[in-house]
Tab-separated table of C-alpha atoms in Angstrom:
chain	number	residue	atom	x	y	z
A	1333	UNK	CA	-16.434	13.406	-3.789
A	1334	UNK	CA	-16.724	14.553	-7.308
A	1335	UNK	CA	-13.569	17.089	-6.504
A	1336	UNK	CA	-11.539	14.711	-5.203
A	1337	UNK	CA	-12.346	12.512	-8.175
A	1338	UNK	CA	-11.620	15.389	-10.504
A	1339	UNK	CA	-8.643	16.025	-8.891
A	1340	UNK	CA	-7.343	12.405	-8.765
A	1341	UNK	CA	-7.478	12.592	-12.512
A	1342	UNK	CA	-5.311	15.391	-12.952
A	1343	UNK	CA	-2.743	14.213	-10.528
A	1344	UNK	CA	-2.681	10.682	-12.148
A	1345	UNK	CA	0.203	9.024	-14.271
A	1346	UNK	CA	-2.356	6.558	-15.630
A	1347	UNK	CA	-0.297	3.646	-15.632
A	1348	UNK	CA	0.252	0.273	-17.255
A	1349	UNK	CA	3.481	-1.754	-16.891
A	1350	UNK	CA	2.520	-5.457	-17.968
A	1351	UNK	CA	5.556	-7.214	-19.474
A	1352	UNK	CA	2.447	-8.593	-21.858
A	1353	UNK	CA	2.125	-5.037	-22.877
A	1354	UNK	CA	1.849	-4.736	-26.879
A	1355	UNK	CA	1.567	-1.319	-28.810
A	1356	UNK	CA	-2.211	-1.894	-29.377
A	1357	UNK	CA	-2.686	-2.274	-25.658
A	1358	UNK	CA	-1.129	0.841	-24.961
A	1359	UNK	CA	-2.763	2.458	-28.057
A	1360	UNK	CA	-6.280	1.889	-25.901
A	1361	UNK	CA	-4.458	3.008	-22.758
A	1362	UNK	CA	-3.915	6.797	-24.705
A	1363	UNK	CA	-7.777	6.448	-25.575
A	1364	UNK	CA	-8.880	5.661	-22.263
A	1365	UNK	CA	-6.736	9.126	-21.288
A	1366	UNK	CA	-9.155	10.911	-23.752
A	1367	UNK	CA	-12.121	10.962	-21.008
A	1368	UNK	CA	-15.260	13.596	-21.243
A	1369	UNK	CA	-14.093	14.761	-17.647
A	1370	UNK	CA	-10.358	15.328	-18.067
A	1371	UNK	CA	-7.173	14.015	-18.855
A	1372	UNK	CA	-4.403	12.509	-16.791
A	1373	UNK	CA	-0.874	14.184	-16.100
A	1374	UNK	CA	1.081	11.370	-17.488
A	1375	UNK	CA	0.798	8.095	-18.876
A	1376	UNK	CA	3.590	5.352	-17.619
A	1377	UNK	CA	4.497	3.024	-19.933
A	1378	UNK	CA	7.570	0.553	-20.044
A	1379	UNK	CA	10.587	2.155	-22.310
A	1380	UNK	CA	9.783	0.679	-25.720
A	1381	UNK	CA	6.588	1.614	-25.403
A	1382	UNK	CA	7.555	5.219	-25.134
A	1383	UNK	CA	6.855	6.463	-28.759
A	1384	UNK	CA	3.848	4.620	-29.313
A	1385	UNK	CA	2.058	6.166	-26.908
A	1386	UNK	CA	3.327	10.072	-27.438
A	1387	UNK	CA	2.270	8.869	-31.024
A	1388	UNK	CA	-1.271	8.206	-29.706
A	1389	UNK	CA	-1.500	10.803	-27.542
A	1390	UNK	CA	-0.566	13.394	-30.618
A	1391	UNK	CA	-2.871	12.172	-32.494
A	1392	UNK	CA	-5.616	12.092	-30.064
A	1393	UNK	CA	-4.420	16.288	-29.749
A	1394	UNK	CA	-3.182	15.299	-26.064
A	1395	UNK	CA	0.038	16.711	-26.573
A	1396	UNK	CA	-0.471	18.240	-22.810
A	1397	UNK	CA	-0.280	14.458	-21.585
A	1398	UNK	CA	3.543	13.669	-20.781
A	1399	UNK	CA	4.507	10.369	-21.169
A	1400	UNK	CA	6.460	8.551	-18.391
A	1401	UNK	CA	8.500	5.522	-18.055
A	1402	UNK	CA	10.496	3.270	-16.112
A	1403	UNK	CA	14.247	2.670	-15.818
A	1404	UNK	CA	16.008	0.347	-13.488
A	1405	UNK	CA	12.406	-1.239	-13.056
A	1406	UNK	CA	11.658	-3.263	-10.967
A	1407	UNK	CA	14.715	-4.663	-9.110
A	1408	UNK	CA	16.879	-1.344	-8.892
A	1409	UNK	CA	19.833	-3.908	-9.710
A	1410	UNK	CA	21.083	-2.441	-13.153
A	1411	UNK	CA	24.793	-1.179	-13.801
A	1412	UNK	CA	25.096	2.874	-13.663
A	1413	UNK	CA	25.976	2.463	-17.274
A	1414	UNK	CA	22.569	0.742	-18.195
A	1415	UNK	CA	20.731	3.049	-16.104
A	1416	UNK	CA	21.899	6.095	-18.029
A	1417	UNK	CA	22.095	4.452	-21.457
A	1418	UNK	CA	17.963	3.436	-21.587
A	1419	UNK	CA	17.496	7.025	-20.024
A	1420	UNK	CA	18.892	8.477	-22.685
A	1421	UNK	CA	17.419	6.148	-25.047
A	1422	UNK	CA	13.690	7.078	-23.352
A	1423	UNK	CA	13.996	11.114	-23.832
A	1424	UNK	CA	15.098	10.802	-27.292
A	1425	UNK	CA	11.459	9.117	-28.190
A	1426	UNK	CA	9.612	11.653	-26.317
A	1427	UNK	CA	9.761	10.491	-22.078
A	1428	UNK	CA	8.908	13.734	-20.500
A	1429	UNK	CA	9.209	12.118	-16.954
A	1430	UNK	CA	11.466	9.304	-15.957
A	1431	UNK	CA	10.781	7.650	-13.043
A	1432	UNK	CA	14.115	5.868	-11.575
A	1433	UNK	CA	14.215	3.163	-9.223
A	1434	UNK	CA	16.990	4.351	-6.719
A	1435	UNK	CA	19.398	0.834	-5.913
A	1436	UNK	CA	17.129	0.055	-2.757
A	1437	UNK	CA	18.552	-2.988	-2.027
A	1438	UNK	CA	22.208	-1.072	-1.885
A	1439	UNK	CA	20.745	1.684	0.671
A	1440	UNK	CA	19.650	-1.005	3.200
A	1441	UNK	CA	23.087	-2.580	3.114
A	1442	UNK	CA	24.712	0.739	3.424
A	1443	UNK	CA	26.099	1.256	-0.106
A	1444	UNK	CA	25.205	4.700	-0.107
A	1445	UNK	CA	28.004	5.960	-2.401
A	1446	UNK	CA	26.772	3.500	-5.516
A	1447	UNK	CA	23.200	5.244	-4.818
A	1448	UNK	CA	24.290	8.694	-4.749
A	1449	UNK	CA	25.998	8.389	-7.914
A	1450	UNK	CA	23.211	6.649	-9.818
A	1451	UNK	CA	20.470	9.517	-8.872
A	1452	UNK	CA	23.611	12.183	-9.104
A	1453	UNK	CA	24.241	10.700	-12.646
A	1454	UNK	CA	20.492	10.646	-13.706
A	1455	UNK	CA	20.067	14.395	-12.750
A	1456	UNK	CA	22.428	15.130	-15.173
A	1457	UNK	CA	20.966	13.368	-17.728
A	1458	UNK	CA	17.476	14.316	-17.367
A	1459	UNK	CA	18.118	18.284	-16.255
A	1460	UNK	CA	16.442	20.668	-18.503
A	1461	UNK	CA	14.829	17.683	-20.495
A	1462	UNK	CA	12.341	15.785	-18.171
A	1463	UNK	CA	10.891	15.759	-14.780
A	1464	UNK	CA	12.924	12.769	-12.409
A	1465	UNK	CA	10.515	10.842	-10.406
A	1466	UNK	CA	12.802	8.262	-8.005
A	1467	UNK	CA	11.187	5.563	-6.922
A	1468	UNK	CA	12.372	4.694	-2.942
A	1469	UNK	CA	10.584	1.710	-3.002
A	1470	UNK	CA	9.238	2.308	0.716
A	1471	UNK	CA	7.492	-1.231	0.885
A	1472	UNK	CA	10.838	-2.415	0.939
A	1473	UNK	CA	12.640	-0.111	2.682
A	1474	UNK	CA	10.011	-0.752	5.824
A	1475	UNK	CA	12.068	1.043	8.503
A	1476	UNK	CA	11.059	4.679	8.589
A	1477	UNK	CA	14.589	5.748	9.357
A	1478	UNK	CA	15.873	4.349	5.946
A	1479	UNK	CA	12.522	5.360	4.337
A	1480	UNK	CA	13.486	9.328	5.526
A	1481	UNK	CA	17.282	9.187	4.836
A	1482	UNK	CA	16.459	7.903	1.393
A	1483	UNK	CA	14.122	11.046	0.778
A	1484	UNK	CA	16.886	13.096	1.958
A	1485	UNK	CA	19.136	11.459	-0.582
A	1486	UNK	CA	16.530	12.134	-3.252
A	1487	UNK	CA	16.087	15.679	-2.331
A	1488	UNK	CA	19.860	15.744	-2.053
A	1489	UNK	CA	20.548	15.098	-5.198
A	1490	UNK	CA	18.336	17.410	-7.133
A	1491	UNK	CA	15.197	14.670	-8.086
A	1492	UNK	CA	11.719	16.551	-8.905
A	1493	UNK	CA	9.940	14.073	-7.518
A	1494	UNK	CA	10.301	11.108	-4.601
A	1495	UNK	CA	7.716	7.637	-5.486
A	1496	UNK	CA	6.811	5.902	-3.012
A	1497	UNK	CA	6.714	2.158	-5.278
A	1498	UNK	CA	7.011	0.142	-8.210
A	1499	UNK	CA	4.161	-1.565	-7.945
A	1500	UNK	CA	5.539	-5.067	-8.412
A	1501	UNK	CA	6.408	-5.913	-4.659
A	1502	UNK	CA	4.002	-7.168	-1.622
A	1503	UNK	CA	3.829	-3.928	0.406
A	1504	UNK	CA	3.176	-0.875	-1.907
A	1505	UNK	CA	2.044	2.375	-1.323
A	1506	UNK	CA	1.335	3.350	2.261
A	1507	UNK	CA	-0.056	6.375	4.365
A	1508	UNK	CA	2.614	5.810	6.946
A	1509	UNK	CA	5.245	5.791	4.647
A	1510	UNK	CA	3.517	8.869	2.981
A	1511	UNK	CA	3.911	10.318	6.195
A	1512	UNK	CA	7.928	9.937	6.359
A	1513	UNK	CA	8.139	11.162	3.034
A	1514	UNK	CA	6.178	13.709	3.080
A	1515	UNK	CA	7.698	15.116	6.451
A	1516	UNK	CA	10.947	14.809	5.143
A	1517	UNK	CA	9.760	17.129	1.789
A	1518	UNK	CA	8.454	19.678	4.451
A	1519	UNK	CA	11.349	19.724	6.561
A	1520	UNK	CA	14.034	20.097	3.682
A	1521	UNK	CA	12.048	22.933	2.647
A	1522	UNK	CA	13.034	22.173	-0.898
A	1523	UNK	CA	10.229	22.125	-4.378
A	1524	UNK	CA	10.228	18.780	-4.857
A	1525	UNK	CA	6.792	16.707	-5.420
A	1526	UNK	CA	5.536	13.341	-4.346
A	1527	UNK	CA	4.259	10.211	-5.731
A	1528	UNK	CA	1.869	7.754	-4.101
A	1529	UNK	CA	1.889	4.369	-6.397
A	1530	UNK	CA	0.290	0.521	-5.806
A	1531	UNK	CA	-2.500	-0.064	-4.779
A	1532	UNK	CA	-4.483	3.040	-5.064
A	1533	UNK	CA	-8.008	2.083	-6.727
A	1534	UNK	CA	-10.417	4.918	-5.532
A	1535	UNK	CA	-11.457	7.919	-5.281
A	1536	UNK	CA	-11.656	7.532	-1.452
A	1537	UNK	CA	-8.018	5.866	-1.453
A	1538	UNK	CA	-6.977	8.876	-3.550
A	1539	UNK	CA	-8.924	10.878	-0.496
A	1540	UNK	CA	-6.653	9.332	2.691
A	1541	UNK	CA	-3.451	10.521	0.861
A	1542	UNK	CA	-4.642	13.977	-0.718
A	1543	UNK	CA	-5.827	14.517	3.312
A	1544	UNK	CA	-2.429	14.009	4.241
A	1545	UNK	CA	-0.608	16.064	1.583
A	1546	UNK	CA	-2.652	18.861	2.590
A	1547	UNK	CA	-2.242	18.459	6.613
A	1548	UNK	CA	1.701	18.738	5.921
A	1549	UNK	CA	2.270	20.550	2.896
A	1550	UNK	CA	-1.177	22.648	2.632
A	1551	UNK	CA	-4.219	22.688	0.826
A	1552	UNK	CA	-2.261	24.637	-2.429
A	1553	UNK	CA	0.671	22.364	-2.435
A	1554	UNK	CA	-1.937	19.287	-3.687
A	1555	UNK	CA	-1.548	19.777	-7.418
A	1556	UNK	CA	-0.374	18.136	-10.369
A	1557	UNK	CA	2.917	20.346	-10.035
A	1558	UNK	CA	3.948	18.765	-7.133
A	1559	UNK	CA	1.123	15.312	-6.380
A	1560	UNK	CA	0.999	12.524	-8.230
A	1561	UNK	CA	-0.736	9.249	-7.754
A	1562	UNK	CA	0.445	5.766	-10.142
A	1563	UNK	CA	-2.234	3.724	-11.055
A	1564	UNK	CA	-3.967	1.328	-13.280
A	1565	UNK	CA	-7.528	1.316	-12.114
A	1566	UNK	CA	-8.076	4.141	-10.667
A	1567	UNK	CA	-9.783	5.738	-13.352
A	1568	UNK	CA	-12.323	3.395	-13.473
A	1569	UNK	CA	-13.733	4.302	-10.138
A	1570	UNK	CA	-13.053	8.038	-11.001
A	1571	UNK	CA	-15.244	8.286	-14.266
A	1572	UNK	CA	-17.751	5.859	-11.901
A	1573	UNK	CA	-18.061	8.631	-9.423
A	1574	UNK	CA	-18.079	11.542	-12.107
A	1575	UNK	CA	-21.492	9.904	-13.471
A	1576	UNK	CA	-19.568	8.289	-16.515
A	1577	UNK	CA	-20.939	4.835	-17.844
A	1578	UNK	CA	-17.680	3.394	-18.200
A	1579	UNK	CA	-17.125	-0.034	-19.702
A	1580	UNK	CA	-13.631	-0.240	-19.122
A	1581	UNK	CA	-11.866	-4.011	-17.808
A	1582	UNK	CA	-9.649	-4.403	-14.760
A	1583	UNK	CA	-7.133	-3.033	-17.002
A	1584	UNK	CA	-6.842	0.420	-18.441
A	1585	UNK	CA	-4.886	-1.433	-21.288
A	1586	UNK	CA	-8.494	-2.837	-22.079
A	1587	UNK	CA	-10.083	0.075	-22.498
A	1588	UNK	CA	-12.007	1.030	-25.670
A	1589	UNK	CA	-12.372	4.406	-26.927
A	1590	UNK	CA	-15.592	5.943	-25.934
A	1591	UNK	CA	-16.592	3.444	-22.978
A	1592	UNK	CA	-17.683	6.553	-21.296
């Protein structure tokens, strides 16, 4: 348990995406990064959030720590134009990783052209500058054929990464859609990573997916390079089962520095 704990906290974009979100909270979120055991891959934060925390993080000597955020989040619905503008706006405060939500709602009613061109558009934007995470949003997508030709789309248009979620709808994260996804990496035969995000709170959720990334893609493929899980609270239950006495809240926002 402890390596799967360690290694949950290297693959995790600790994440918190609260519209009540202030720079203090996310001040303690960089802190609560700074753990006696490790430090996350990322931190996800909403856009205007973005330079406080690779402020905190610098200061706290985690330059290593990229800092992630959101764009077309939550609904997907944004104009191309928007989409590009806040991306832009994101990697000039210091976003090393953006992760996109692709216009869901457009695949499912077959407006595969508009999606193309968004992800196409993003690539461009974010190549050579930051890692491009897309979000599918799989919940939603429910049907595993639109859940795999989406991840072909993804890997189509150059992404780094595929997510499975936002977070913010009632069917997150899943090991079946894992599965799809995951399949569909494999079978493209492409480098390109994946994201579990929503609902992952343990070390033995963390477990069920890093079992099946390593059934389809191999034991070596399960890294930070290419894994990622998105989550609030995970860490709680990671430091819990790494023997730290943590005093953090249901919220990684709440956490003080040195709760360990």
């Amino acid at each position: 348990m402890n390596s799967s704990a360690l290694l949950a906290l290297q693959c995790m974009d600790l994440t918190s995406l609260q519209t009540s979100d202030t720079p203090t909270d996310i001040a303690r979120l960089c802190e609560g990064a700074n753990s006696p055991f490790g430090n996350p891959a990322a931190l996800c934060v909403y856009p205007e959030l973005v330079a406080t925390a690779r402020q905190r993080l610098d200061e706290l000597e985690l330059q290593h720590v990229h800092v992630a955020t959101v764009i077309n989040f939550p609904s997907g619905d944004d104009s191309i134009e928007s989409v590009v503008a806040a991306t832009e706006r994101s990697l000039a405060v210091g976003a090393a990783e953006i992760d996109l939500v692709m216009p869901y709602r457009r695949w499912q009613s077959g407006d595969n052209r508009h999606c193309e061109a968004m992800l196409s558009m993003i690539r461009s934007v974010t190549l050579n500058k930051a890692r491009l995470k897309v979000i599918i949003e799989s919940g939603e997508l429910a049907a595993s054929n639109l859940i795999r030709s989406a991840s072909e789309l993804v890997i189509e248009t150059g992404a780094d990464f595929i997510k499975t979620s936002t977070g913010k709808v009632p069917i997150n994260a899943t090991l079946e859609a894992a599965h799809v996804i995951l399949d569909t990496i494999s079978k493209s035969g492409r480098t390109i990573g994946f994201k579990a995000a929503g609902g992952i709170r343990t070390v033995a959720d963390a477990e069920d997916y890093f079992r099946l990334a390593a059934t389809i893609m191999g034991d070596s493929w399960v890294t930070p390079t290419h894994f990622r899980i998105g989550a609030s609270s995970l860490l709680q239950d990671v430091i819990k089962v790494l023997g730290g006495d943590t005093c953090m809240s249901d919220s990684p926002a709440d956490t003080k520095k040195g709760c360990y």
